[in-house]
XYZ file of C-alpha atoms in Angstrom:
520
model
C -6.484 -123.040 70.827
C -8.517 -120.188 70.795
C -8.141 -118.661 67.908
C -9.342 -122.049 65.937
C -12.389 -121.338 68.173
C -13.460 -118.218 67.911
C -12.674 -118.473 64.207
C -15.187 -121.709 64.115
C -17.802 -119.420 66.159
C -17.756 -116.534 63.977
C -18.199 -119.088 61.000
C -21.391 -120.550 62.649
C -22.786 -117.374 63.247
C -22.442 -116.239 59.889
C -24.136 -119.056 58.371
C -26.888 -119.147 60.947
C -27.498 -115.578 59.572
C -26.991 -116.692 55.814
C -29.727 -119.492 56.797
C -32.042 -116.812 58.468
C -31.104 -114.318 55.555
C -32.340 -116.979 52.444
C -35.352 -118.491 55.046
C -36.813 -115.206 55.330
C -36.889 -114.767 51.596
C -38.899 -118.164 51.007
C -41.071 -116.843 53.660
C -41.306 -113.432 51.585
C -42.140 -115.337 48.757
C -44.978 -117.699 50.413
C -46.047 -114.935 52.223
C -46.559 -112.115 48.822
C -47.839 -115.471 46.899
C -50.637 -116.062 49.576
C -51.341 -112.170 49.428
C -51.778 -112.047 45.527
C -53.747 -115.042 46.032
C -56.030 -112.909 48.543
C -56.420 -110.759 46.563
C -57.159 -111.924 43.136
C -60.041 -113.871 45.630
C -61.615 -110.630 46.528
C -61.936 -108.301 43.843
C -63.058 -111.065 41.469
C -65.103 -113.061 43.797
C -68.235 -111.091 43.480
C -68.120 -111.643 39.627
C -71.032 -114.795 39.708
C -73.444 -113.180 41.722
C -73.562 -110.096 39.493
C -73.209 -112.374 36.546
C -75.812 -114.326 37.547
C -78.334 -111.330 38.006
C -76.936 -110.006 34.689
C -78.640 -113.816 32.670
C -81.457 -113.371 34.830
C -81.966 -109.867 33.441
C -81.231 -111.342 29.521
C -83.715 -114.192 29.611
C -86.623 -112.100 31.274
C -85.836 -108.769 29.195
C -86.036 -110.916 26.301
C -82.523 -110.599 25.316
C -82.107 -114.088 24.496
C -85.023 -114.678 22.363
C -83.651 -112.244 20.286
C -79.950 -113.706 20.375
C -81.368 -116.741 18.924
C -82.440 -114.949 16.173
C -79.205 -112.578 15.712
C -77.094 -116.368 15.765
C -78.119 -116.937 12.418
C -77.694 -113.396 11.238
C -74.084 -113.069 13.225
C -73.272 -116.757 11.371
C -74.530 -115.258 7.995
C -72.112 -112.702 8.328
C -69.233 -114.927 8.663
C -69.675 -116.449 5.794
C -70.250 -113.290 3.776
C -67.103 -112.337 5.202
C -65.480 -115.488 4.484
C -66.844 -114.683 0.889
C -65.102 -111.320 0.646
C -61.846 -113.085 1.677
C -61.662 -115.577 -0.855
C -62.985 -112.990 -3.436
C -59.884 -110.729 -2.280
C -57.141 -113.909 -2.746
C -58.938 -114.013 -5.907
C -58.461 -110.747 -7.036
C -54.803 -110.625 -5.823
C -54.019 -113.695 -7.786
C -55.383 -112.408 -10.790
C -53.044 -109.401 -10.814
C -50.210 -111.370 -10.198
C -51.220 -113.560 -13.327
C -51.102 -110.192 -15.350
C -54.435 -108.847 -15.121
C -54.713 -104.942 -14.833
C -57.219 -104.037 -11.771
C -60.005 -103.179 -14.519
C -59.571 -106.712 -16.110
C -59.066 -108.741 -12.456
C -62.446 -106.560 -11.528
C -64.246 -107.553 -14.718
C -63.275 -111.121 -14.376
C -64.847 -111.423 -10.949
C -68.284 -109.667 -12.155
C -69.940 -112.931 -11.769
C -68.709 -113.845 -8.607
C -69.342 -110.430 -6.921
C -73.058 -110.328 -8.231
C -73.391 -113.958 -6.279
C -71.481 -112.255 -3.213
C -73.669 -109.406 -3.198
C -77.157 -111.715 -3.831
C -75.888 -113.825 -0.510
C -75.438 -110.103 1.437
C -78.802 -108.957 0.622
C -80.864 -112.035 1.347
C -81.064 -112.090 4.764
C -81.716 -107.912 4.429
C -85.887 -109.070 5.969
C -84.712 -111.358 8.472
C -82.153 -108.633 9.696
C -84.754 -105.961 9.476
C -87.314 -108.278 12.327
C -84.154 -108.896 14.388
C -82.887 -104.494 14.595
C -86.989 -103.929 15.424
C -87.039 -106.407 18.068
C -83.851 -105.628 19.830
C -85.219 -102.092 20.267
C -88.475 -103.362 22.452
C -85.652 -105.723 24.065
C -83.689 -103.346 24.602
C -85.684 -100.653 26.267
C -86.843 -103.362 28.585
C -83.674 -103.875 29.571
C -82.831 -100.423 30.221
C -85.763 -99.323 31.832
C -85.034 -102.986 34.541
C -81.817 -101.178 35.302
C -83.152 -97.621 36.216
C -85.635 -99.425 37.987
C -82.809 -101.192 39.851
C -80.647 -97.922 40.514
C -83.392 -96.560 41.835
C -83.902 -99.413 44.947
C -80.231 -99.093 45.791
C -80.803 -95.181 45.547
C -84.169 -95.653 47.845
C -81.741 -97.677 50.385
C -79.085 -95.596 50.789
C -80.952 -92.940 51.566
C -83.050 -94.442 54.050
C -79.536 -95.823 55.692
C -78.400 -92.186 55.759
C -81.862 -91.391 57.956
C -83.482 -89.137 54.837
C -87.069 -91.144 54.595
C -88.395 -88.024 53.260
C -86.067 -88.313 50.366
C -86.290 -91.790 49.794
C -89.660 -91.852 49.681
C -89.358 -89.438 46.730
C -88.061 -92.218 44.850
C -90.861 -93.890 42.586
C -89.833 -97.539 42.294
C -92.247 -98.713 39.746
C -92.165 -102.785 39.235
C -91.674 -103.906 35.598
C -93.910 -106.599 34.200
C -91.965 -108.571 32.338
C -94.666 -111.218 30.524
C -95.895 -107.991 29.136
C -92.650 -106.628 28.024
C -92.060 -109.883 25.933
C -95.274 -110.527 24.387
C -94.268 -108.856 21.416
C -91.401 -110.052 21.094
C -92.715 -113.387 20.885
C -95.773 -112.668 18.716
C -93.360 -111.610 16.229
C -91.879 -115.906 15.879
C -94.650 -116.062 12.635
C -93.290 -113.354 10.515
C -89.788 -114.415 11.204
C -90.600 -118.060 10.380
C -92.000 -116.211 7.199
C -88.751 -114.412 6.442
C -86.687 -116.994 7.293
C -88.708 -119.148 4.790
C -87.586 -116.387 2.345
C -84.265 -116.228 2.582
C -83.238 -120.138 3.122
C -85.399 -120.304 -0.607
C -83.205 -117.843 -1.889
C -79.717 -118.705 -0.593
C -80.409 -122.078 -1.810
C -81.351 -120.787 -5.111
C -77.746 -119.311 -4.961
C -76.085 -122.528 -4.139
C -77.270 -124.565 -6.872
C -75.180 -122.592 -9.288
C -72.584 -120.830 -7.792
C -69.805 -119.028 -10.241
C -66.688 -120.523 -10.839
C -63.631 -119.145 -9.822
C -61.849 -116.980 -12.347
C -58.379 -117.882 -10.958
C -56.488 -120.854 -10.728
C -56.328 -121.548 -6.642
C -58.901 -121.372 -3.609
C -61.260 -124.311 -5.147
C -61.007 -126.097 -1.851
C -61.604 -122.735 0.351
C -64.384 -122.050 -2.141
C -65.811 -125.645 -1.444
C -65.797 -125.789 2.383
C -67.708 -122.498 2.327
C -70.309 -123.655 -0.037
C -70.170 -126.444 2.613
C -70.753 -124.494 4.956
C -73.696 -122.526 3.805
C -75.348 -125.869 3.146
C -75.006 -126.532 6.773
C -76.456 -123.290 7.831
C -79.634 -123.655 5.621
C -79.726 -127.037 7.494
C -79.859 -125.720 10.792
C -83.281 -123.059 10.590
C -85.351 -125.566 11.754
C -83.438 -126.002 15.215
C -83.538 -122.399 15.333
C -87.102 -121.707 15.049
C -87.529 -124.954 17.630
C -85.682 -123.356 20.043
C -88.222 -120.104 19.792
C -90.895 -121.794 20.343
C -89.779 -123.697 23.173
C -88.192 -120.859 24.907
C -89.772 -119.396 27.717
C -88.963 -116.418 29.644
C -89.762 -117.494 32.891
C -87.519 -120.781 32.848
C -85.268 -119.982 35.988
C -81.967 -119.378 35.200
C -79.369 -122.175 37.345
C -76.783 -120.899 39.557
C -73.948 -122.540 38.135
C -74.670 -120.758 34.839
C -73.132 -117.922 36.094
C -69.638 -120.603 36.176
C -70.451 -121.981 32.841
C -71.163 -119.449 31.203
C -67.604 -117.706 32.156
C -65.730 -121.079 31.605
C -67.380 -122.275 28.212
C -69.190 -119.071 26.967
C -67.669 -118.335 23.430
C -68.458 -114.997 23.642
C -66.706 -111.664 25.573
C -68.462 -108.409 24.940
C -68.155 -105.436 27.560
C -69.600 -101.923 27.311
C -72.213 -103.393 24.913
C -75.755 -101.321 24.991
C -77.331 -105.047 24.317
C -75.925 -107.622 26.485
C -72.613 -108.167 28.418
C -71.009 -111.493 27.672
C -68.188 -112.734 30.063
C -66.758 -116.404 28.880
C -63.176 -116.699 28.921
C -62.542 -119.399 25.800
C -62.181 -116.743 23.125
C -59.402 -115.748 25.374
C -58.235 -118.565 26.662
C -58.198 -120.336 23.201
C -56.186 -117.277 21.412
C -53.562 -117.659 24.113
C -53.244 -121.129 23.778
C -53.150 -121.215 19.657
C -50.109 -118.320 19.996
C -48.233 -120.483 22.836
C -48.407 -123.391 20.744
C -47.075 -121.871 17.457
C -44.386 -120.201 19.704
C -43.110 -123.546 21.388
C -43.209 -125.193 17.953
C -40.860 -122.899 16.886
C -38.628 -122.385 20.212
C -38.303 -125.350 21.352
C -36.502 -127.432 18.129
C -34.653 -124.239 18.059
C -34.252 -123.866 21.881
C -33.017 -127.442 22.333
C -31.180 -128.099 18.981
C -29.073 -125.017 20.543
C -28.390 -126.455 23.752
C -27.376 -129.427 22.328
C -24.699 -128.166 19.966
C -23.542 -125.923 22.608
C -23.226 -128.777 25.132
C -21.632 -131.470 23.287
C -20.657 -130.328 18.953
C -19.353 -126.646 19.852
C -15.643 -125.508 20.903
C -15.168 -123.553 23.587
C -14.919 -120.614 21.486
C -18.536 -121.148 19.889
C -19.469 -121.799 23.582
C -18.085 -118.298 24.382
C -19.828 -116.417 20.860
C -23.212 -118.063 20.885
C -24.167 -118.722 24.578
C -23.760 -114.936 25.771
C -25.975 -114.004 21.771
C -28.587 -116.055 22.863
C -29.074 -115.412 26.466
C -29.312 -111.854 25.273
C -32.677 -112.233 23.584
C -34.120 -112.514 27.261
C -32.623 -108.891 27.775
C -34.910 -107.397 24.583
C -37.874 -105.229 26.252
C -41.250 -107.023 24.753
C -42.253 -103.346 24.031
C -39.150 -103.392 21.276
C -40.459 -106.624 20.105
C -43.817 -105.685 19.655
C -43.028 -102.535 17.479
C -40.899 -104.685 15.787
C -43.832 -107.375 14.725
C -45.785 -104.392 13.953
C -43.640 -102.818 11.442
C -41.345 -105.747 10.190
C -42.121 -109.141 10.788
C -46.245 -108.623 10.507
C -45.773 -107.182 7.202
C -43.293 -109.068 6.082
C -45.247 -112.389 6.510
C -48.069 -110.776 4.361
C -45.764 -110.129 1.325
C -44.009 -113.746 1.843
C -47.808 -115.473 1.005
C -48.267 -113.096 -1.923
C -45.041 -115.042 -3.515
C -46.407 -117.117 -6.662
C -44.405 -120.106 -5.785
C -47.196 -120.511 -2.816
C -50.373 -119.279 -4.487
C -50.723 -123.436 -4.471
C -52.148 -122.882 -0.352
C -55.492 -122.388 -0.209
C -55.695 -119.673 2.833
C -52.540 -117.328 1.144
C -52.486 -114.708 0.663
C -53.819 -113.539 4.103
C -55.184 -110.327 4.743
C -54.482 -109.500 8.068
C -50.523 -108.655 8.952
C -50.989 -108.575 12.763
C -52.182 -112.010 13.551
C -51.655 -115.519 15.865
C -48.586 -116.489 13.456
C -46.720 -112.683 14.284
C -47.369 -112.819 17.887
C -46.064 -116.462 18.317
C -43.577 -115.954 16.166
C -41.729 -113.193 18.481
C -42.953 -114.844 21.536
C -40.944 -117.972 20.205
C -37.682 -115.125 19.935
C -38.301 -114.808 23.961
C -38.671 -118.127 24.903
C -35.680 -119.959 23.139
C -33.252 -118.279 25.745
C -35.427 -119.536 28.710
C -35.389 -123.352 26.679
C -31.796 -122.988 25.644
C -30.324 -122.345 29.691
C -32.320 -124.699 31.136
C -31.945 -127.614 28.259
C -27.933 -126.702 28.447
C -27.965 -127.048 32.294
C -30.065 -130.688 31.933
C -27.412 -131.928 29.491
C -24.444 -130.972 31.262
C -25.908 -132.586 34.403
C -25.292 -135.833 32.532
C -22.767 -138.280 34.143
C -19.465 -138.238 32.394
C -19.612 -142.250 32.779
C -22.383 -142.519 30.211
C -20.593 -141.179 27.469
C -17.355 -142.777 28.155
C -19.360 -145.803 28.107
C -21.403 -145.358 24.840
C -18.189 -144.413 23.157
C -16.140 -147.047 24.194
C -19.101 -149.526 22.834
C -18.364 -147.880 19.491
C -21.354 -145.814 19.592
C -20.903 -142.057 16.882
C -21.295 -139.147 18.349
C -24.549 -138.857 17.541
C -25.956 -142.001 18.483
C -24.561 -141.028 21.868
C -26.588 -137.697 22.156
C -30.003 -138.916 21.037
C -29.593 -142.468 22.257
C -27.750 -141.866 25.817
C -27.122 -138.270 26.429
C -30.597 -136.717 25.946
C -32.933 -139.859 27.174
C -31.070 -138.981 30.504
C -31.895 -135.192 30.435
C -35.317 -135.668 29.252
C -36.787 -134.642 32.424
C -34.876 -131.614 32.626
C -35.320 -130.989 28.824
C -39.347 -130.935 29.936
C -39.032 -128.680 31.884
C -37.364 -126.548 29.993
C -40.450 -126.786 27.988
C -42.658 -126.302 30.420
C -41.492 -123.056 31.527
C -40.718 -121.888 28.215
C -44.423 -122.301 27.926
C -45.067 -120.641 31.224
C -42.945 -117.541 29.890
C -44.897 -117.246 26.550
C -48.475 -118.023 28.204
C -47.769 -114.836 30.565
C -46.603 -112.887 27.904
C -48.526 -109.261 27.630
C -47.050 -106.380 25.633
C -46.392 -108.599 22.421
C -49.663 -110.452 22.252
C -51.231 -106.798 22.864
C -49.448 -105.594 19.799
C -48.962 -108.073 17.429
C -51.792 -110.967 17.758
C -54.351 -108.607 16.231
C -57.031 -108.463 18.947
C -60.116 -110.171 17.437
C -62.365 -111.541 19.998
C -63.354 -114.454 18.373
C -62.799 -118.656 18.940
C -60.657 -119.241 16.089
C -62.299 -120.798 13.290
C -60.484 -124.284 13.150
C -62.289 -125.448 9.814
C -60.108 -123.078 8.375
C -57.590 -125.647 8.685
C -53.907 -124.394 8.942
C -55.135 -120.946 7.533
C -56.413 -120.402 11.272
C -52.954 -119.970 12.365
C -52.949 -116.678 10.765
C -56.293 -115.325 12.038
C -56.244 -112.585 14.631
C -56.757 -113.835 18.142
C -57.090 -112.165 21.612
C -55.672 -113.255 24.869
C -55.960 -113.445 28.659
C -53.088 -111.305 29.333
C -53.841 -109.170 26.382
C -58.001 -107.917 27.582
C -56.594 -107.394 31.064
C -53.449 -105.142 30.007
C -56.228 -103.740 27.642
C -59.216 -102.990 29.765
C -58.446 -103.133 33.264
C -57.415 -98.970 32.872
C -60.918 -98.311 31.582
C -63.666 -99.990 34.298
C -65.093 -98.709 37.258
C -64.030 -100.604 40.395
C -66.542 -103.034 41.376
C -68.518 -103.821 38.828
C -69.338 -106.563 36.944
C -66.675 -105.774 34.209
C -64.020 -105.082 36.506
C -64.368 -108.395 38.511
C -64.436 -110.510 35.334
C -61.436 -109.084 34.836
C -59.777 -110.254 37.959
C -61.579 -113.643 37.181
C -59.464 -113.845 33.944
C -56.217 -113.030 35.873
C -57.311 -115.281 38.667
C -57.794 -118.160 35.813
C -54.156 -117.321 34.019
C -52.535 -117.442 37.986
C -54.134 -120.975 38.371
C -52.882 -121.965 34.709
C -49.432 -120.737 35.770
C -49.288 -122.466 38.702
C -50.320 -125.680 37.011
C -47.293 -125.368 34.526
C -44.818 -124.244 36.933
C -46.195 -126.979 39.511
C -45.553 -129.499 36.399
C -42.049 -128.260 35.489
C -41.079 -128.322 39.873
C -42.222 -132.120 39.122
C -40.082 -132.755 36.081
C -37.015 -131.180 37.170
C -37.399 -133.417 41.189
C -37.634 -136.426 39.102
C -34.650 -135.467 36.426
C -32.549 -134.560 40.186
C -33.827 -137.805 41.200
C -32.400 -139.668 38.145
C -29.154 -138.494 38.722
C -28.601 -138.728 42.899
């Protein structure tokens, strides 16, 4: 009898210390979550103070008033640019219809004197808006010395050298003065502005045709569009003569601004700009082009592998697929670069689609590439997890759809995968937390524009170059000084992507409780 009892001991001990053993990893795990948590908190936390002092510093300086004005030239030079495209699909559709370079350049004469007429319009307007953003701009600059200088004066006066801080000549900067010429100038822009809307729309009453068959409605929605920017001078010059420098700026502008602002620019000699939807909006378009591609693919897979395929196609294509996962991103990314990126580009030259509008495209490294290979990384993540919810599937509920005379398909999407659907979410939903996260591919291969996609474009957006979240911290974060404004809005956008992560890993948790739930 005591053998059977010290056996039974020795078993009890081990798996209180196999208890203690995986308890003290979840506590590992809480414990390193709470401290990246911490963390992220601190460094970024200062961010909306200094970004609030940084508006303050824009409206007063005068920055602003002149960003009103350099909207309309910024928007002019989207369309010109949006000209230059469709003057490029033009040209490359004209060779492929047999036109030497000489006659495809002669045939577009026309068109490029109307291109170049639309560049050099706004040439005045442009002129008032480089003179003013040097008075701006020296305002600015001169605020900052002014400002190094009081945080000079203080630390030496902390480290008990009045002497020397008193040496310091703090001079106060009047700001009403600063931007009194900057706002005296709001005639002779009204003037040039007057101008150039005259002769833009002389432009759009006859535009040139198109010498090649294709791009009519591209050519249309930018003609479109220029109608709508002529439209919109008026509100322009309202807003200058309603703006006033003195208008206090809110405190939750500083969290606006980050969260909405459509614009990041950092080591700019005019004006920072931290908001996080250029970003945010890039990694979203690639993470949806990648799931639309991974998951039929990811779950079609697990499907066939769980219920169509012999054990011998089990064996061949599950250990193929789960290999993917094994692929450094780094491999990937060259391989978008050199391969797939250019290969895309020569697939839209193809005549059989010169028929869509946006093709060719111009630009090989783009949202398409990126979520493209980012769809290659998630299928593995989508296949495992899918394959795991199907097989979880009672036995009973096939037996029973069979025996009511049910095919073999009917049983899979009528029975089998209604009952997995929770699990088949979050598959999804991970898949879509791997790709979201996603750094060295994005860095590569999505082209690094920092721009909000242009979603008039319809589907030719898809193909546009986009930044992302993961993709300016990777990029940037080697480059800033610690502590400063730049370097906290970086933390800001990693503290953002954490709180999106946990959101979709929170979701899948969810899904996958109520798919266990289902099946207790």
């Amino acid at each position: 009898m005591k053998h059977p009892n010290r056996f039974d001991g020795r078993r009890l001990r081990l798996d209180h210390l196999i208890e203690k053993f995986f308890g003290a990893n979840a506590l590992i795990a809480i414990v390193v979550l709470g401290l990246i948590t911490i963390f992220l908190f601190r460094e970024g936390s200062g961010f909306f103070a200094q970004n609030l002092q940084n508006l303050r510093l824009y409206r007063l300086a005068g920055l602003e008033y002149v960003d009103i004005m350099r909207d309309e030239v910024s928007r002019h030079t989207q369309l010109n640019r949006d000209l230059q495209a469709l003057r490029m699909r033009q040209f490359l559709r004209l060779t492929r219809e047999g036109a030497t370079p000489q006659e495809a350049m002669a045939k577009l004469a026309e068109f490029d004197k109307f291109a170049t007429a639309f560049e050099e319009a706004i040439v005045p307007v442009r002129g008032i808006v480089s003179d003013l953003s040097d008075v701006a701009t020296t305002t600015k600059t001169e605020a900052e010395t002014q400002a190094l200088r009081v945080v000079q004066r203080q630390m030496l006066l902390d480290a008990g050298k009045r002497e020397e801080a008193d040496a310091v000549q703090v001079r106060e900067i009047d700001f009403k003065a600063a931007v009194q010429p900057i706002m005296a100038m709001l005639p002779a822009f009204r003037t040039a502005n007057s101008e150039f809307r005259l002769a833009v729309a002389r432009l759009m009453d006859q535009p040139p045709k198109l010498p090649a068959n294709g791009g009519e409605h591209e050519y249309h929605r930018i003609q479109n569009a220029v109608r709508d920017y002529l439209g919109g001078f008026s509100a322009v010059e309202k807003r200058l003569e309603q703006w006033d420098p003195f208008q206090p700026v809110p405190w939750y502008r500083s969290v606006t601004s980050f969260l909405f602002g459509s614009r990041w620019i950092t080591a700019s000699f005019w004006q920072d700009a931290y908001g996080v939807m250029p970003l945010l909006s890039g990694s979203l378009m690639v993470s949806f082009i990648a799931l639309v591609i991974a998951v039929p693919l990811g779950v079609a897979a697990a499907i066939y592998v769980a219920e169509i395929a012999t054990s011998t196609e089990q064996q061949l294509i599950k250990p193929y697929i789960e290999f993917i996962s094994a692929i450094p991103s780094v491999v990937l990314g060259f391989f978008g670069i050199a391969v797939l990126g250019e290969t895309i580009r020569a697939l839209t030259q193809w005549d059989a689609l010169s028929w869509i509008s946006f093709f060719p495209i111009a630009e090989r490294l783009n949202a398409f590439t990126a979520g493209c290979l980012l769809a290659l990384m998630a299928v593995p993540t989508i296949f495992t997890l899918s394959e795991d919810a199907l097989n979880s599937v009672p036995r009973a509920f096939k037996e029973a759809s069979y025996a009511l005379g049910a095919s073999r398909l009917q049983t899979i999407f009528r029975v089998i995968l209604p009952a997995a659907i929770s699990g088949v979410i979050s598959a999804v939903l991970l898949g879509f937390g791997r790709v979201i996260g996603e750094t060295m591919v994005v860095l590569l291969c999505a082209g690094n524009r920092i721009a909000i996609p242009d979603f008039a474009h319809g589907l030719g957006v898809l193909f546009e170059p986009v930044h992302t979240m993961t993709g300016i911290v990777a990029q940037e974060m080697g480059e800033v000084e610690r502590g400063v404004i730049h370097y906290r809005a970086l933390f800001m956008v990693g503290l953002f992507l954490f709180f999106i992560s946990l959101v979709i890993n929170g979701a899948a948790q969810a899904a996958v409780r109520r798919f266990r739930a289902q099946h207790n």
